[in-house]
Coordinates of N, CA, C and O in Angstrom, one line a residue:
M469 N 82.0 104.0 72.1 CA 83.1 105.4 70.8 C 84.2 105.7 71.3 O 84.5 105.9 71.9
K470 N 85.1 106.4 70.3 CA 85.6 106.6 70.5 C 86.2 107.9 69.4 O 85.8 107.5 67.8
V471 N 86.4 109.3 69.3 CA 87.3 109.8 68.7 C 88.6 109.7 67.8 O 89.2 108.8 68.6
T472 N 88.4 109.8 66.6 CA 89.7 109.0 65.6 C 90.5 110.4 65.1 O 91.3 110.4 64.9
R473 N 89.2 111.1 64.5 CA 90.2 112.6 64.0 C 89.3 114.0 64.8 O 87.8 113.6 65.4
N474 N 90.0 114.7 65.9 CA 89.4 116.4 66.2 C 90.1 117.2 65.6 O 91.2 117.4 66.5
L475 N 89.9 117.6 64.4 CA 90.1 118.8 63.8 C 89.0 119.8 63.8 O 88.4 119.6 64.0
P476 N 90.2 121.2 63.5 CA 88.9 122.1 64.0 C 88.1 122.0 62.7 O 86.7 122.7 62.9
E477 N 88.4 121.3 61.7 CA 87.4 121.1 59.8 C 87.1 119.7 60.2 O 85.7 120.1 59.2
Q478 N 87.1 118.9 61.4 CA 87.3 118.0 61.0 C 86.9 116.9 62.3 O 87.4 117.0 62.9
L479 N 85.8 116.2 62.4 CA 85.7 115.9 63.5 C 85.0 113.8 63.4 O 83.8 114.1 62.7
I480 N 86.1 112.8 63.5 CA 84.9 111.6 63.3 C 85.9 110.9 64.6 O 86.1 110.8 65.4
I481 N 84.0 110.8 64.7 CA 83.8 109.1 65.7 C 83.3 107.9 65.5 O 82.7 108.1 64.5
E482 N 83.8 106.9 65.6 CA 84.0 105.8 65.9 C 83.5 104.8 67.3 O 83.9 104.7 68.0
N483 N 83.6 103.9 66.1 CA 82.0 102.3 67.2 C 82.8 101.0 66.6 O 82.1 101.3 65.6
R484 N 83.6 100.6 67.1 CA 84.1 99.1 66.3 C 84.2 98.3 67.3 O 84.7 98.3 68.8
P485 N 82.6 97.8 67.5 CA 82.8 96.4 68.2 C 83.2 95.0 68.5 O 82.7 94.1 69.0
W486 N 84.7 95.3 68.8 CA 85.5 94.1 69.1 C 85.1 93.1 69.6 O 85.0 92.0 69.6
V487 N 85.1 93.7 71.2 CA 85.3 92.4 71.8 C 83.5 91.8 71.9 O 84.0 90.8 72.1
I488 N 82.4 92.4 71.5 CA 81.5 91.8 71.0 C 81.6 90.4 69.9 O 81.4 89.5 70.6
S489 N 82.3 91.7 69.0 CA 82.6 90.1 68.1 C 83.3 89.3 68.4 O 82.3 88.3 68.0
L490 N 84.3 89.5 69.3 CA 85.6 88.6 69.0 C 84.7 87.5 70.3 O 84.7 85.8 70.0
A491 N 83.9 88.2 71.5 CA 83.0 87.3 72.1 C 82.1 86.2 71.6 O 82.2 85.3 71.7
L492 N 81.3 87.1 70.3 CA 80.3 85.9 69.8 C 80.8 84.8 68.8 O 80.5 84.0 68.6
V493 N 81.9 85.4 68.2 CA 83.0 84.0 67.3 C 83.7 82.7 67.7 O 83.3 82.0 67.8
A494 N 84.0 83.1 69.5 CA 83.9 82.3 70.0 C 83.5 81.5 70.6 O 83.4 80.3 70.8
G495 N 81.9 81.8 70.8 CA 81.2 81.6 71.2 C 80.7 80.3 69.9 O 80.3 79.3 70.7
W496 N 80.7 81.0 69.1 CA 80.0 79.7 68.0 C 81.3 79.0 67.7 O 80.6 77.7 67.9
A497 N 82.4 78.7 67.9 CA 83.3 78.5 67.5 C 83.2 77.0 69.0 O 83.4 75.8 68.3
L498 N 83.1 77.3 69.9 CA 82.9 76.7 71.0 C 82.0 75.4 71.4 O 81.9 74.5 71.1
F499 N 80.9 76.2 70.7 CA 79.3 75.3 70.4 C 79.9 74.3 69.3 O 79.5 73.6 68.9
F500 N 80.5 74.9 67.9 CA 80.4 74.5 66.9 C 81.3 72.5 67.2 O 81.6 71.6 66.8
A501 N 82.6 73.7 67.6 CA 83.7 72.2 68.5 C 83.2 71.4 69.4 O 83.1 69.7 69.1
I502 N 82.4 71.5 69.8 CA 81.6 70.7 71.0 C 80.7 69.8 70.6 O 80.8 68.3 70.8
G503 N 79.8 70.1 69.5 CA 79.3 69.5 68.5 C 79.6 68.7 67.3 O 79.2 67.5 67.7
L504 N 81.1 69.2 67.1 CA 81.2 68.1 66.0 C 82.1 67.2 67.2 O 82.3 65.7 66.9
S505 N 82.7 67.0 68.5 CA 83.5 66.4 68.5 C 81.9 65.1 69.2 O 82.9 64.1 69.3
I506 N 81.1 65.4 70.4 CA 80.3 65.0 69.9 C 79.6 63.8 69.3 O 78.9 62.7 69.0
F507 N 79.1 64.8 68.0 CA 79.1 63.9 67.0 C 79.9 62.8 65.8 O 79.8 62.0 66.3
L508 N 80.8 62.8 66.4 CA 82.2 62.1 65.8 C 82.5 61.1 66.9 O 82.9 60.2 66.7
S509 N 82.3 60.8 68.0 CA 81.9 60.4 69.6 C 81.2 59.0 68.8 O 80.5 58.2 69.6
G510 N 79.9 59.3 68.2 CA 78.9 58.9 67.7 C 77.6 59.0 68.8 O 76.6 58.2 68.3
Q511 N 77.4 60.5 68.8 CA 76.1 61.1 69.8 C 75.5 61.6 68.3 O 76.1 62.5 68.1
P512 N 74.1 61.0 68.2 CA 74.0 62.0 67.0 C 73.2 63.4 68.3 O 73.0 64.9 67.7
M513 N 73.4 63.2 68.8 CA 73.4 64.9 70.0 C 73.7 66.0 70.1 O 74.4 66.7 69.7
G514 N 75.0 65.2 68.8 CA 76.0 66.5 68.9 C 76.0 68.0 67.7 O 75.5 68.9 67.6
L515 N 74.5 67.3 66.3 CA 74.4 67.5 66.3 C 73.1 69.0 66.5 O 73.3 69.7 65.8
I516 N 72.9 68.6 67.3 CA 71.6 69.5 67.9 C 73.1 70.3 68.3 O 72.6 72.2 68.8
F517 N 73.6 70.8 69.7 CA 75.1 71.6 69.6 C 75.1 72.4 68.0 O 75.7 73.6 68.7
M518 N 75.5 71.8 67.2 CA 76.6 72.0 65.9 C 75.2 73.3 65.3 O 75.7 74.3 64.4
A519 N 73.9 73.0 65.3 CA 72.7 73.8 64.9 C 72.4 75.0 66.1 O 72.8 76.5 65.1
A520 N 72.9 74.7 67.4 CA 72.7 76.0 68.7 C 73.6 77.1 68.0 O 73.8 78.2 68.2
S521 N 75.4 76.3 67.3 CA 76.4 76.9 67.3 C 76.0 78.8 66.2 O 76.3 79.4 66.1
V522 N 74.1 78.1 65.6 CA 73.8 79.5 64.5 C 73.6 80.8 65.4 O 73.7 81.7 64.3
I523 N 73.7 80.4 66.3 CA 72.8 81.9 67.1 C 74.0 82.4 67.2 O 73.3 84.0 67.1
P524 N 75.6 82.4 67.7 CA 76.3 83.9 67.8 C 76.8 84.2 66.7 O 76.8 85.6 66.2
L525 N 76.8 83.4 65.8 CA 76.4 84.0 63.8 C 75.4 85.0 63.9 O 75.4 86.2 63.5
I526 N 73.7 84.5 64.0 CA 72.8 85.4 64.2 C 73.2 87.1 65.5 O 73.0 87.7 64.5
L527 N 73.9 86.2 66.4 CA 74.2 88.0 67.1 C 74.8 88.4 67.2 O 74.5 89.9 67.4
I528 N 76.2 88.2 65.5 CA 77.3 89.0 65.1 C 76.4 90.1 64.3 O 76.5 91.6 64.4
Y529 N 75.1 89.9 63.7 CA 74.3 90.4 62.9 C 74.2 92.0 63.7 O 74.0 93.1 63.3
F530 N 73.1 91.3 64.7 CA 72.1 92.7 65.6 C 73.6 93.5 66.6 O 73.0 94.7 66.2
F531 N 74.6 92.5 66.9 CA 75.1 93.7 68.3 C 76.5 93.6 67.2 O 77.6 94.9 67.5
A532 N 77.4 93.7 65.8 CA 78.3 94.0 65.7 C 78.5 94.7 64.4 O 78.6 94.4 63.2
R533 N 77.8 95.9 64.4 CA 77.8 96.6 64.0 C 78.8 98.1 64.2 O 78.9 98.6 64.8
R534 N 79.5 98.4 62.8 CA 80.4 99.4 62.3 C 79.7 100.8 62.4 O 79.3 100.8 61.4
T535 N 80.2 101.7 63.4 CA 79.2 103.1 63.4 C 80.2 104.0 63.0 O 81.2 104.0 63.7
Q536 N 80.4 105.0 61.9 CA 81.0 106.1 61.4 C 80.5 107.3 61.2 O 79.5 107.1 60.8
V537 N 81.0 108.6 62.4 CA 80.4 109.8 62.8 C 81.2 110.8 61.6 O 82.4 110.7 62.6
L538 N 80.8 111.1 61.0 CA 81.7 112.1 60.6 C 80.7 113.9 60.8 O 80.1 114.0 59.5
F539 N 81.5 114.6 61.3 CA 81.1 115.6 61.7 C 82.5 116.5 60.1 O 83.6 116.5 60.7
L540 N 82.2 116.7 58.8 CA 82.6 118.5 57.7 C 82.2 119.1 58.2 O 80.9 119.3 57.2
R541 N 83.0 120.3 58.8 CA 82.9 121.4 58.5 C 82.9 122.4 57.5 O 81.9 122.9 56.7
P542 N 83.5 122.5 56.4 CA 83.6 122.5 54.9 C 82.6 122.6 54.5 O 82.3 123.3 53.6
E543 N 82.4 121.4 54.4 CA 81.3 120.2 53.4 C 80.3 121.1 54.0 O 78.8 120.6 53.8
G544 N 79.8 121.4 55.8 CA 78.7 121.4 56.2 C 78.1 120.5 56.1 O 76.8 120.8 55.8
R545 N 77.9 119.0 56.1 CA 77.9 118.0 56.3 C 78.3 117.4 57.5 O 78.8 117.1 58.3
L546 N 77.4 116.3 58.1 CA 76.7 114.9 59.5 C 76.6 113.9 58.8 O 75.9 114.2 57.6
I547 N 77.6 112.9 58.7 CA 77.8 112.1 57.5 C 77.4 110.7 58.8 O 78.2 110.8 59.5
F548 N 76.6 110.2 58.8 CA 76.8 108.5 59.4 C 76.3 107.7 58.5 O 75.8 107.5 57.6
R549 N 77.9 106.7 58.5 CA 78.0 105.2 57.9 C 77.9 103.9 58.7 O 78.3 104.4 60.4
R550 N 77.2 103.2 58.7 CA 76.8 102.2 59.4 C 77.5 100.9 58.8 O 76.6 100.7 57.6
K551 N 77.8 99.4 59.1 CA 78.2 98.9 58.1 C 78.1 97.7 59.0 O 78.5 97.2 60.5
T552 N 77.6 96.6 58.9 CA 77.3 95.3 58.6 C 77.7 93.7 58.4 O 79.0 93.7 57.2
L553 N 77.5 93.1 59.0 CA 78.2 91.8 57.5 C 77.8 91.9 56.6 O 77.9 91.4 55.5
L554 N 75.6 92.1 56.6 CA 75.4 92.1 55.0 C 75.3 93.7 54.5 O 74.9 93.9 53.2
G555 N 76.4 94.8 55.4 CA 76.3 95.8 54.2 C 76.1 96.8 54.8 O 76.6 96.8 55.8
S556 N 76.1 98.0 54.0 CA 76.7 99.3 54.9 C 75.4 100.1 54.0 O 75.0 100.5 53.3
S557 N 75.5 101.5 55.1 CA 74.4 102.3 54.7 C 74.9 104.1 55.0 O 75.7 104.0 56.0
Q558 N 75.1 104.5 53.9 CA 75.3 106.2 54.7 C 73.9 107.3 54.9 O 73.0 107.4 54.0
V559 N 73.9 107.4 56.0 CA 72.7 109.0 56.4 C 74.0 110.3 56.0 O 74.3 110.4 56.9
V560 N 72.8 111.3 54.9 CA 73.5 112.4 55.2 C 73.2 113.7 55.7 O 71.7 113.9 55.2
H561 N 73.4 114.6 56.8 CA 72.2 115.9 57.3 C 73.7 117.2 57.2 O 74.6 116.9 57.2
E562 N 72.8 118.0 57.1 CA 73.3 119.3 57.1 C 73.8 119.3 58.2 O 73.3 119.5 60.0
L563 N 74.8 119.9 58.7 CA 75.5 120.1 59.9 C 74.9 121.1 61.0 O 75.1 121.3 61.9
N564 N 74.7 122.5 59.9 CA 73.9 123.6 61.0 C 73.0 123.7 61.3 O 72.1 123.7 62.6
E565 N 72.4 121.8 61.5 CA 70.7 121.6 62.0 C 71.3 120.6 62.9 O 70.0 120.7 64.1
V566 N 72.5 120.4 63.3 CA 72.5 119.5 64.9 C 72.3 120.9 66.2 O 73.2 121.9 65.5
D567 N 71.9 120.1 67.0 CA 71.9 121.7 68.0 C 72.7 121.0 68.7 O 74.0 121.8 69.6
Q568 N 73.0 120.2 69.8 CA 74.0 118.9 70.7 C 73.8 118.1 70.7 O 72.8 117.1 70.1
A569 N 74.8 117.2 71.2 CA 74.7 115.9 71.9 C 74.6 115.7 72.7 O 74.9 116.7 73.9
I570 N 73.3 115.0 73.8 CA 73.1 114.3 74.5 C 73.6 112.7 75.1 O 73.7 112.1 73.8
V571 N 73.2 112.6 76.3 CA 73.5 110.8 76.6 C 72.5 110.3 76.7 O 71.5 111.2 77.8
Q572 N 71.6 109.6 76.3 CA 70.4 109.4 76.7 C 70.6 108.1 77.7 O 71.7 107.4 77.4
Q573 N 69.9 107.1 78.8 CA 70.1 107.0 80.1 C 68.9 105.4 79.9 O 68.1 105.7 79.1
S574 N 68.7 104.3 79.6 CA 68.3 103.4 79.9 C 68.9 102.0 80.8 O 69.6 101.6 81.2
S575 N 67.9 102.2 81.7 CA 67.5 102.1 83.1 C 67.2 99.9 83.2 O 66.2 99.8 82.8
T576 N 68.2 99.6 83.9 CA 68.3 97.8 83.8 C 67.3 97.4 84.9 O 67.2 98.1 85.8
K577 N 66.5 96.5 85.5 CA 65.9 96.5 86.5 C 66.1 96.1 87.7 O 65.7 96.0 88.7
D578 N 67.2 95.2 87.7 CA 68.4 95.4 88.3 C 69.1 96.7 88.9 O 69.9 97.1 90.0
G579 N 69.0 98.3 88.6 CA 69.1 99.2 89.0 C 70.7 100.0 88.6 O 70.9 100.6 88.7
G580 N 70.7 98.6 87.4 CA 72.1 99.8 86.7 C 71.7 100.8 85.0 O 70.3 100.6 85.1
A581 N 72.5 101.0 84.6 CA 72.4 101.7 83.9 C 73.0 101.5 82.4 O 74.5 101.5 83.0
T582 N 73.0 101.5 81.6 CA 73.9 102.2 80.0 C 73.3 103.4 79.9 O 72.0 103.7 79.6
Y583 N 74.0 103.9 78.6 CA 74.4 104.8 77.4 C 74.2 104.6 76.5 O 74.8 103.8 76.0
R584 N 74.3 105.7 75.7 CA 74.6 105.7 74.0 C 74.3 107.4 74.1 O 73.6 108.9 75.0
V585 N 74.8 107.9 73.0 CA 75.1 109.3 72.3 C 74.8 109.1 72.1 O 74.4 108.8 70.4
A586 N 73.4 110.5 71.7 CA 72.5 111.0 70.3 C 72.4 112.5 70.4 O 73.5 114.0 71.2
L587 N 72.8 112.4 69.0 CA 72.2 114.5 68.9 C 70.7 114.3 68.5 O 70.2 114.2 68.1
V588 N 70.7 116.2 68.7 CA 69.6 116.3 68.4 C 69.6 117.6 67.1 O 70.4 118.5 67.6
F589 N 68.3 117.0 66.7 CA 68.4 118.0 65.7 C 67.0 118.5 66.0 O 65.3 118.6 65.8
P590 N 66.6 120.4 66.5 CA 66.1 120.9 66.6 C 64.2 121.0 65.9 O 63.5 121.3 66.0
E591 N 64.9 121.2 64.6 CA 63.9 121.8 63.6 C 64.4 120.9 62.1 O 65.5 120.1 61.8
G592 N 63.6 121.8 61.1 CA 64.5 120.6 59.7 C 63.6 119.5 59.4 O 63.0 118.8 60.5
Q593 N 64.2 118.7 58.3 CA 63.3 117.6 57.6 C 64.4 116.5 58.9 O 63.1 115.3 59.4
S594 N 65.1 116.9 59.6 CA 66.0 115.3 60.1 C 65.4 115.4 61.6 O 66.1 115.4 62.3
A595 N 64.3 116.8 62.0 CA 64.1 117.2 63.6 C 63.7 115.7 64.0 O 63.4 114.7 63.3
G596 N 64.8 115.8 65.5 CA 64.3 114.5 66.5 C 66.4 114.7 66.7 O 66.9 115.0 66.8
T597 N 65.8 113.1 67.8 CA 66.8 112.8 68.5 C 67.3 111.4 67.8 O 66.8 110.7 67.6
H598 N 69.2 111.4 67.4 CA 69.9 110.4 66.5 C 70.6 109.8 67.2 O 71.7 110.9 67.1
P599 N 69.9 108.6 67.9 CA 71.3 108.0 68.5 C 72.7 107.9 67.6 O 72.2 107.0 66.8
L600 N 73.3 107.8 67.8 CA 75.3 107.9 67.3 C 75.0 105.7 67.2 O 75.5 105.2 65.8
T601 N 74.4 104.8 67.8 CA 74.4 103.8 68.0 C 73.7 103.4 68.6 O 72.8 103.9 69.0
L602 N 73.4 102.3 67.9 CA 71.4 101.6 67.7 C 71.4 100.4 69.9 O 70.6 101.2 70.3
A603 N 72.5 100.2 69.9 CA 72.2 99.8 71.7 C 72.5 100.7 72.3 O 74.1 101.3 72.0
Y604 N 72.3 100.4 73.7 CA 73.3 101.2 74.6 C 74.4 100.6 75.1 O 74.3 99.3 75.0
S605 N 74.9 100.8 75.6 CA 75.8 100.6 76.4 C 76.7 100.5 77.8 O 76.6 102.3 78.2
N606 N 77.7 100.3 78.5 CA 78.4 101.1 79.7 C 80.5 100.9 79.5 O 80.6 100.7 79.9
F607 N 80.3 100.8 78.4 CA 81.5 100.2 77.6 C 82.5 101.6 77.6 O 83.8 101.7 77.3
S608 N 82.4 102.9 77.1 CA 83.1 103.9 76.6 C 82.5 105.3 77.9 O 81.6 104.6 78.3
D609 N 83.9 106.7 77.8 CA 82.6 107.4 78.6 C 82.1 108.3 77.6 O 82.3 109.5 76.7
H610 N 80.5 108.1 77.6 CA 79.6 108.4 76.4 C 79.3 110.4 77.1 O 79.8 110.8 76.2
H611 N 79.2 110.7 78.3 CA 79.3 111.6 78.6 C 80.5 112.8 78.4 O 80.6 113.7 77.7
G612 N 81.8 111.7 78.3 CA 83.0 112.9 77.7 C 82.4 113.4 76.4 O 83.2 114.1 75.5
M613 N 82.0 112.1 75.6 CA 81.6 112.3 74.2 C 80.8 113.0 73.4 O 80.8 113.9 72.4
A614 N 79.8 113.0 74.2 CA 78.7 114.2 74.2 C 79.6 115.0 74.2 O 79.3 116.8 73.8
D615 N 80.6 116.1 75.9 CA 81.8 117.7 76.1 C 82.3 117.7 74.9 O 82.4 118.5 74.0
T616 N 83.1 116.4 73.6 CA 83.6 116.5 72.7 C 83.2 117.0 71.5 O 83.5 118.1 71.0
I617 N 81.9 116.5 71.4 CA 81.2 116.4 70.1 C 80.5 118.4 70.4 O 80.6 119.3 69.2
N618 N 80.6 118.5 71.9 CA 79.6 119.4 71.6 C 80.3 121.4 72.1 O 80.5 121.8 71.1
A619 N 81.7 120.2 72.1 CA 82.8 121.7 72.3 C 83.2 122.1 70.5 O 83.4 123.1 70.8
W620 N 82.9 120.3 69.7 CA 83.3 120.9 68.5 C 82.4 121.4 67.6 O 82.8 122.7 66.6
L621 N 81.3 121.3 68.2 CA 80.4 122.5 67.3 C 80.1 124.2 68.0 O 80.3 124.4 67.1
D622 N 81.1 123.8 68.7 CA 80.8 125.3 69.2 C 81.0 126.0 68.7 O 81.7 127.3 69.4
S623 N 82.6 125.0 68.6 CA 84.0 125.7 68.4 C 84.3 126.7 67.5 O 84.9 128.2 67.4
Q624 N 83.3 126.4 66.5 CA 82.9 127.4 65.3 C 81.9 126.9 64.9 O 81.0 126.2 64.3
Q625 N 81.1 128.1 64.1 CA 80.2 128.4 63.7 C 80.3 127.7 61.8 O 81.6 127.9 61.2
P626 N 79.7 126.9 60.6 CA 80.0 126.2 59.8 C 80.2 127.2 58.6 O 80.0 128.1 58.7
T627 N 81.5 126.7 58.1 CA 82.2 127.7 56.8 C 81.0 128.1 55.8 O 81.1 128.7 54.9
A628 N 80.0 126.0 55.8 CA 79.6 126.4 54.3 C 78.6 127.1 54.8 O 77.6 127.2 55.6

């Protein structure tokens, strides 16, 4: 995740998983090319590789989700936008319902950890913890992102 705009009236944070998307497309192309090569050489086993090339395409749907979070002070709104290959969704919250940003951690069996940033809504219709991204990762500065959000939220009270 990265901050694409940080102004007193607007904070925009985006997650564009280009690396994962490109890796999955490369995996699809590799499996398909190998399968096609084997099939064209007269081996029906190539069809298995070509069929297996669908798996990375399916994984793109689950892992290549673009997320955009807009903190809009003049409107007093917080907007979550998520886009996948098959469509998009938008959820709107009241900005004054957000208490703080936190970093959630998930531990792996081998002792490693992955993280994601989440927003805490202590009360109201949106009460609970809402992660900015659905997946945990260790690719960006999650603590810095949470600090940026908290500093922006604390900088001024909403004008609306």
